[in-house]
Amino acid sequence: MDTNQIHSRLEKKFGSAIIALEEVKADPYIEVSADKIFDICKYLHEDSELLFDSLVCLSGVHYLPTHKRANGVVVEKPLFEIVYHFFSYSHKHKLTMKAVVSLDDPKIQSVEKIWKGAQWLERETYDMFGIKFIGNSDLRRILCPDDWEGWPLKKDYVTQEMYKHMRVPM
Amino acid sequence: MPQIMKKMIDDPNAPYGEHIEDQNILLTTLDKLLNWARSGSVWPFTFGLACCAIEMMATGAPKFDLDRFGAGVFRATPRQADLMIVAGTVTIKMATRIERLFAQMPEPKYVISMGACATNGGPYWQHGYHVLKGVDRVIPVDVYVPGCPPRPEALIEGIMLLQKKMSQERWVTQKYSKAQKA
Amino acid sequence: MSALKTEELIINMGPQHPSTHGVLRLEVTTDGEVISFVRTHIGYLHRCFEKHAENVDYMGVMPFVDRMDYVASMYNDFIYAMAVEKLMEIQVPERAQYIRVIMGELQRIASHLLAVGTYGLDVGTFTPFMWCFRDREKILDIFEMVCGARLLYNYMYIGGVSKDLTIGMIEKIKEFCDYLGPKIDELDTVLTYNQIFIDRTANVGVIPLDTAVQYALTGPNLRGSGKKWDLRKDETYSIYDRFEFDVPVGTGVQGSVGDCWDRYWVRVQEMRESLKIIKQAVNSIPEGIFRADLPRVLKPPVGEVYVRGEAPRGELGFYIISDGSPKPFRVKGRSPCFSAVSVLSEIIPGNPMADAVAILGSIDIVLGEVDR
Amino acid sequence: MRASVHQVTQTFSTIFKGMMMTLKIAMQPKCTLEYPDVKKSLPERTRGRLFNVIEDCIGCLLCAKACPTDCIRIDIVKREKDEPTPRTSVESGEKPIRFWIPQFDIDFNLCCWCGLCTDPCPTHCLTMTKEYEFSAFKKEDLVYHFAKDSYPIQKKTPPPTN
């Protein structure tokens, strides 16, 4: 099944929670509302037609007002985008799904209960962007030291001057 | 940083021991013997961080055999090593560990900063917020080996340079010569 | 005797440890021998690859992609170049495709030789490490002849390869293929079927298939658990459909399916398959240009792409978002070793310390890719 | 009982085969390259240390732009109209040199040896030699200055503070 069929199938099941199907250069994706992410992922995992048994990649993206999103829409309000890439070994089809979260309170439900590998991917996204995944059993920084200031991969990130007794910038 | 016993060393390029006031034939020959033994068996400390570690392993491997210089015995514990080859990118999370490991090494200890990353941050100096711009910000470095990654021969040349520097030092003269005590 | 009050120790295995293949720290809770709980700490080699990829142009990201998995850097370039080419719809000339497959498979052999050699070290034998590195040096000589560097090549440019493969180099590669065949059989007699090695690795660190899929394990780790899945065959990219080679799968010959021996055995067999591919590719390489002519400054259209390929350690993928400027907006590297390390805290508990070292060696991780 | 006997014989037979293999290989010629005495003849495309023939450099800054780690620091000053514009050497296409180059530094503590700077160079004055043995005791010795100091105008951009 390609992305359009999956989109129509999801639309039948979840209706308004599925925001849009974007036919973008190279890889089309489905945009989903952030608060229903857990039910949609559970459905993607269990439905006999879809059977997405592997969460390949989970990445965060940070947009500032002047930046252009993948579908060409210029962003007015700064936002976070959480991108899920799924793959199904049995049906051999893949899916890209995005959820948008506002900057002031970046919260989304964790999908760790469905795919155990998601715990570390979510921890890395939290470490890099500060997006809190509710329900993640061990939400700590994974790459940077635990007492690191700021979220490094945000576009407006400024490196801290000193860490303990070491000068960080050149 | 721990107070390191001052390695009494003259200019490494200067010919051996010209300008030491107290030229005692016994002490200098003892020094030469000690330095010959020490520089002939520099035991490096397996401290592979990144890509340079693979080239360091290749230096230990049969083609560029490091054992010909007595430096092939890679010790895993800092207690038994006297040369720390910092091979790879030093991140800030790792820097605190490097300090502790360097402090645990017994006193006549040397550091070779292998590769551009360990020397000055290398290709990660501009946007590497988590990269320490040079290991000499936390520990004193004796020899810098350039390259990204340096060839195994370049590392061997660096170790030979270190051996030349070690053979210039005078531990025995420093400890027992009268000039020092006066 | 009254029950002795025992207390569990917490031992830090790493970040400087001879068997952690780099700077990985395992906080091990053990009663002295059997491990009861493992908390994995990574990030000691986090070199901010994704931050660099946002501040350098598309061609400048290539040296940083090299340094992600520094043991198989030729294959990282291969997959990153394919991702940008799919985004910009560039048609790579035939000869460049063949050169990429030859170089990629040579890199797979070199990477597996290193993995197998250091695994011998982890389990206690020193000779295979020396032999594997002696053979690996021969591949590095070929790489140095072709692209000039020993370890980090920056050889594959977007649109093809940077330098052509001359006749003399093709002869050298053919010579190497005949040289390596018997050497792998030697390795078999010394290590693979050595009874001590089998006792150390069979039935140790068994990863059942559903755990492997749950943690998104890929590559030799997944094939070791019995899943016949190889992206070169099942999701064919580049010109892999023109060569026949089969995909080795762990069958639990020495112990149970998915144990350390199976993963090791899959890597040794994959070296033989890669030799087959190289021989076929070298014999049928066409003439022609080796790089599509492109403007010096590449400006892909607005959009995003996720391309993945079968790197020696598993499925390496690049998710690139471009906003039309010469610099990528966001590049996310999906690393196979990252998921391989995340499975450790599930399979190591219950094993003694020595087996933890064997399990860690069998999943073959490179920390440059885990921490990016 | 039978299984353990089989186990023991299996162990000894495989180890014996392994030892014979090792003995056979021990007799074969060594592959060690005695480095300081025997130096490997490097192939023609080897990427060693960068070198810039400053006479052919026209100050176009393409190499500094192409460098992903910005380790090439060039400082150029425009020549006045009336000044004689020298030309580069014959094999580099005799291009007019319209700039003074008071500073052309390559910082080998930051360079990543990728070779991206040698591609766009119009006069091919920036090439990668086969030189790899230049370790130093001091970090400053690894910053190479290629500019001739005889240029009248000395305006040097300071290196990043360490």
CSV table of C-alpha atoms in Angstrom, one decimal, chain D:
chain,number,residue,atom,x,y,z
D,1,MET,CA,30.0,-39.7,29.3
D,2,ARG,CA,30.2,-40.2,25.5
D,3,ALA,CA,29.2,-36.6,24.9
D,4,SER,CA,32.0,-35.2,27.1
D,5,VAL,CA,34.6,-37.5,25.4
D,6,HIS,CA,33.4,-36.2,22.1
D,7,GLN,CA,33.6,-32.7,23.5
D,8,VAL,CA,37.2,-33.1,24.6
D,9,THR,CA,38.4,-34.7,21.3
D,10,GLN,CA,36.5,-32.0,19.4
D,11,THR,CA,38.3,-29.3,21.3
D,12,PHE,CA,41.8,-30.7,20.9
D,13,SER,CA,41.3,-31.5,17.2
D,14,THR,CA,40.1,-27.9,16.3
D,15,ILE,CA,42.8,-26.3,18.4
D,16,PHE,CA,45.4,-28.6,16.8
D,17,LYS,CA,44.2,-27.6,13.3
D,18,GLY,CA,44.3,-24.0,14.3
D,19,MET,CA,47.9,-24.3,15.7
D,20,MET,CA,49.0,-26.1,12.5
D,21,MET,CA,47.5,-23.2,10.5
D,22,THR,CA,49.3,-20.7,12.6
D,23,LEU,CA,52.6,-22.6,12.3
D,24,LYS,CA,52.2,-22.7,8.5
D,25,ILE,CA,51.6,-18.9,8.3
D,26,ALA,CA,54.5,-18.2,10.7
D,27,MET,CA,56.8,-19.6,8.1
D,28,GLN,CA,55.5,-17.3,5.3
D,29,PRO,CA,57.3,-14.0,4.5
D,30,LYS,CA,56.5,-11.1,6.9
D,31,CYS,CA,54.4,-8.2,5.7
D,32,THR,CA,55.9,-5.6,8.1
D,33,LEU,CA,57.1,-2.4,6.6
D,34,GLU,CA,60.1,-1.3,8.6
D,35,TYR,CA,59.0,2.3,8.6
D,36,PRO,CA,61.9,4.6,9.4
D,37,ASP,CA,64.3,2.7,7.1
D,38,VAL,CA,61.8,1.6,4.4
D,39,LYS,CA,59.3,4.2,3.4
D,40,LYS,CA,56.3,3.2,1.4
D,41,SER,CA,56.2,4.6,-2.2
D,42,LEU,CA,52.9,6.4,-2.0
D,43,PRO,CA,50.6,6.2,-5.0
D,44,GLU,CA,50.2,9.3,-7.2
D,45,ARG,CA,46.8,10.4,-5.8
D,46,THR,CA,47.8,10.3,-2.1
D,47,ARG,CA,46.4,13.2,-0.2
D,48,GLY,CA,49.1,14.4,2.1
D,49,ARG,CA,49.8,17.9,3.4
D,50,LEU,CA,48.5,20.9,1.3
D,51,PHE,CA,51.0,23.1,-0.5
D,52,ASN,CA,50.3,26.4,-2.3
D,53,VAL,CA,52.6,27.8,-5.0
D,54,ILE,CA,52.0,31.4,-3.9
D,55,GLU,CA,53.3,32.8,-7.2
D,56,ASP,CA,50.4,31.3,-9.1
D,57,CYS,CA,47.8,32.2,-6.6
D,58,ILE,CA,45.5,34.9,-7.9
D,59,GLY,CA,43.6,35.4,-4.6
D,60,CYS,CA,40.2,34.2,-5.9
D,61,LEU,CA,39.2,32.7,-2.4
D,62,LEU,CA,37.5,29.7,-4.1
D,63,CYS,CA,39.5,27.3,-1.9
D,64,ALA,CA,38.6,29.1,1.3
D,65,LYS,CA,34.9,29.0,0.3
D,66,ALA,CA,35.0,25.3,-0.6
D,67,CYS,CA,36.7,24.3,2.7
D,68,PRO,CA,34.0,22.7,5.0
D,69,THR,CA,36.1,23.5,8.1
D,70,ASP,CA,37.2,27.1,7.1
D,71,CYS,CA,40.9,26.3,7.9
D,72,ILE,CA,42.3,28.4,5.0
D,73,ARG,CA,42.7,32.1,6.0
D,74,ILE,CA,43.4,34.4,3.1
D,75,ASP,CA,43.8,38.1,3.2
D,76,ILE,CA,43.8,39.9,-0.2
D,77,VAL,CA,44.3,43.6,-1.0
D,78,LYS,CA,43.2,45.0,-4.4
D,79,ARG,CA,46.1,46.4,-6.5
D,80,GLU,CA,45.6,50.0,-7.8
D,81,LYS,CA,44.9,50.5,-11.5
D,82,ASP,CA,48.3,51.9,-12.3
D,83,GLU,CA,50.3,49.1,-10.7
D,84,PRO,CA,51.8,46.5,-13.2
D,85,THR,CA,49.7,43.3,-12.9
D,86,PRO,CA,52.0,40.3,-13.0
D,87,ARG,CA,50.8,37.1,-14.6
D,88,THR,CA,50.9,33.5,-13.2
D,89,SER,CA,53.3,31.0,-14.6
D,90,VAL,CA,53.0,29.4,-18.0
D,91,GLU,CA,51.6,26.0,-17.1
D,92,SER,CA,48.9,27.6,-14.9
D,93,GLY,CA,47.3,29.5,-17.7
D,94,GLU,CA,49.0,32.9,-17.3
D,95,LYS,CA,46.1,34.5,-15.5
D,96,PRO,CA,46.5,38.2,-14.3
D,97,ILE,CA,47.1,38.6,-10.6
D,98,ARG,CA,45.0,41.6,-9.5
D,99,PHE,CA,45.4,41.2,-5.7
D,100,TRP,CA,48.2,41.4,-3.2
D,101,ILE,CA,48.1,38.4,-0.9
D,102,PRO,CA,49.6,39.4,2.5
D,103,GLN,CA,48.3,36.4,4.3
D,104,PHE,CA,47.6,32.8,3.1
D,105,ASP,CA,47.6,30.5,6.1
D,106,ILE,CA,46.5,26.9,6.2
D,107,ASP,CA,45.9,25.7,9.8
D,108,PHE,CA,46.6,22.0,9.8
D,109,ASN,CA,45.1,21.7,13.3
D,110,LEU,CA,41.7,22.3,11.7
D,111,CYS,CA,42.2,20.8,8.2
D,112,CYS,CA,40.4,17.5,7.6
D,113,TRP,CA,42.4,16.4,4.5
D,114,CYS,CA,39.3,16.1,2.4
D,115,GLY,CA,40.8,17.7,-0.8
D,116,LEU,CA,37.7,19.8,-1.6
D,117,CYS,CA,39.8,22.9,-1.8
D,118,THR,CA,42.0,21.6,-4.6
D,119,ASP,CA,39.1,21.1,-7.0
D,120,PRO,CA,37.9,24.7,-7.7
D,121,CYS,CA,41.5,26.2,-7.8
D,122,PRO,CA,41.7,27.8,-11.3
D,123,THR,CA,45.5,27.8,-11.5
D,124,HIS,CA,46.0,24.5,-9.7
D,125,CYS,CA,48.5,26.2,-7.4
D,126,LEU,CA,46.9,24.5,-4.3
D,127,THR,CA,47.7,20.8,-4.4
D,128,MET,CA,48.1,18.0,-1.9
D,129,THR,CA,51.7,16.7,-1.6
D,130,LYS,CA,52.7,13.3,-0.4
D,131,GLU,CA,54.2,14.8,2.8
D,132,TYR,CA,52.8,13.3,6.1
D,133,GLU,CA,55.7,13.4,8.6
D,134,PHE,CA,55.6,16.8,10.2
D,135,SER,CA,54.7,16.3,13.9
D,136,ALA,CA,55.7,19.1,16.2
D,137,PHE,CA,56.3,19.9,19.8
D,138,LYS,CA,54.3,23.1,19.6
D,139,LYS,CA,50.8,23.6,18.1
D,140,GLU,CA,51.7,26.9,16.5
D,141,ASP,CA,54.3,25.1,14.2
D,142,LEU,CA,51.4,23.3,12.5
D,143,VAL,CA,49.9,26.6,11.1
D,144,TYR,CA,51.7,27.0,7.7
D,145,HIS,CA,52.1,30.5,6.2
D,146,PHE,CA,52.4,30.4,2.4
D,147,ALA,CA,52.3,34.2,1.8
D,148,LYS,CA,55.6,35.9,0.9
D,149,ASP,CA,56.2,38.6,3.5
D,150,SER,CA,57.7,41.0,0.9
D,151,TYR,CA,54.2,42.4,0.1
D,152,PRO,CA,54.1,46.1,1.2
D,153,ILE,CA,50.7,45.9,2.9
D,154,GLN,CA,50.7,43.8,6.1
D,155,LYS,CA,47.1,43.4,7.2
D,156,LYS,CA,46.7,40.0,8.9
D,157,THR,CA,43.4,38.6,10.1
D,158,PRO,CA,44.1,37.1,13.5
D,159,PRO,CA,43.6,33.3,13.9
D,160,PRO,CA,40.7,32.2,16.1
D,161,THR,CA,41.8,32.8,19.7
D,162,ASN,CA,42.5,29.5,21.5
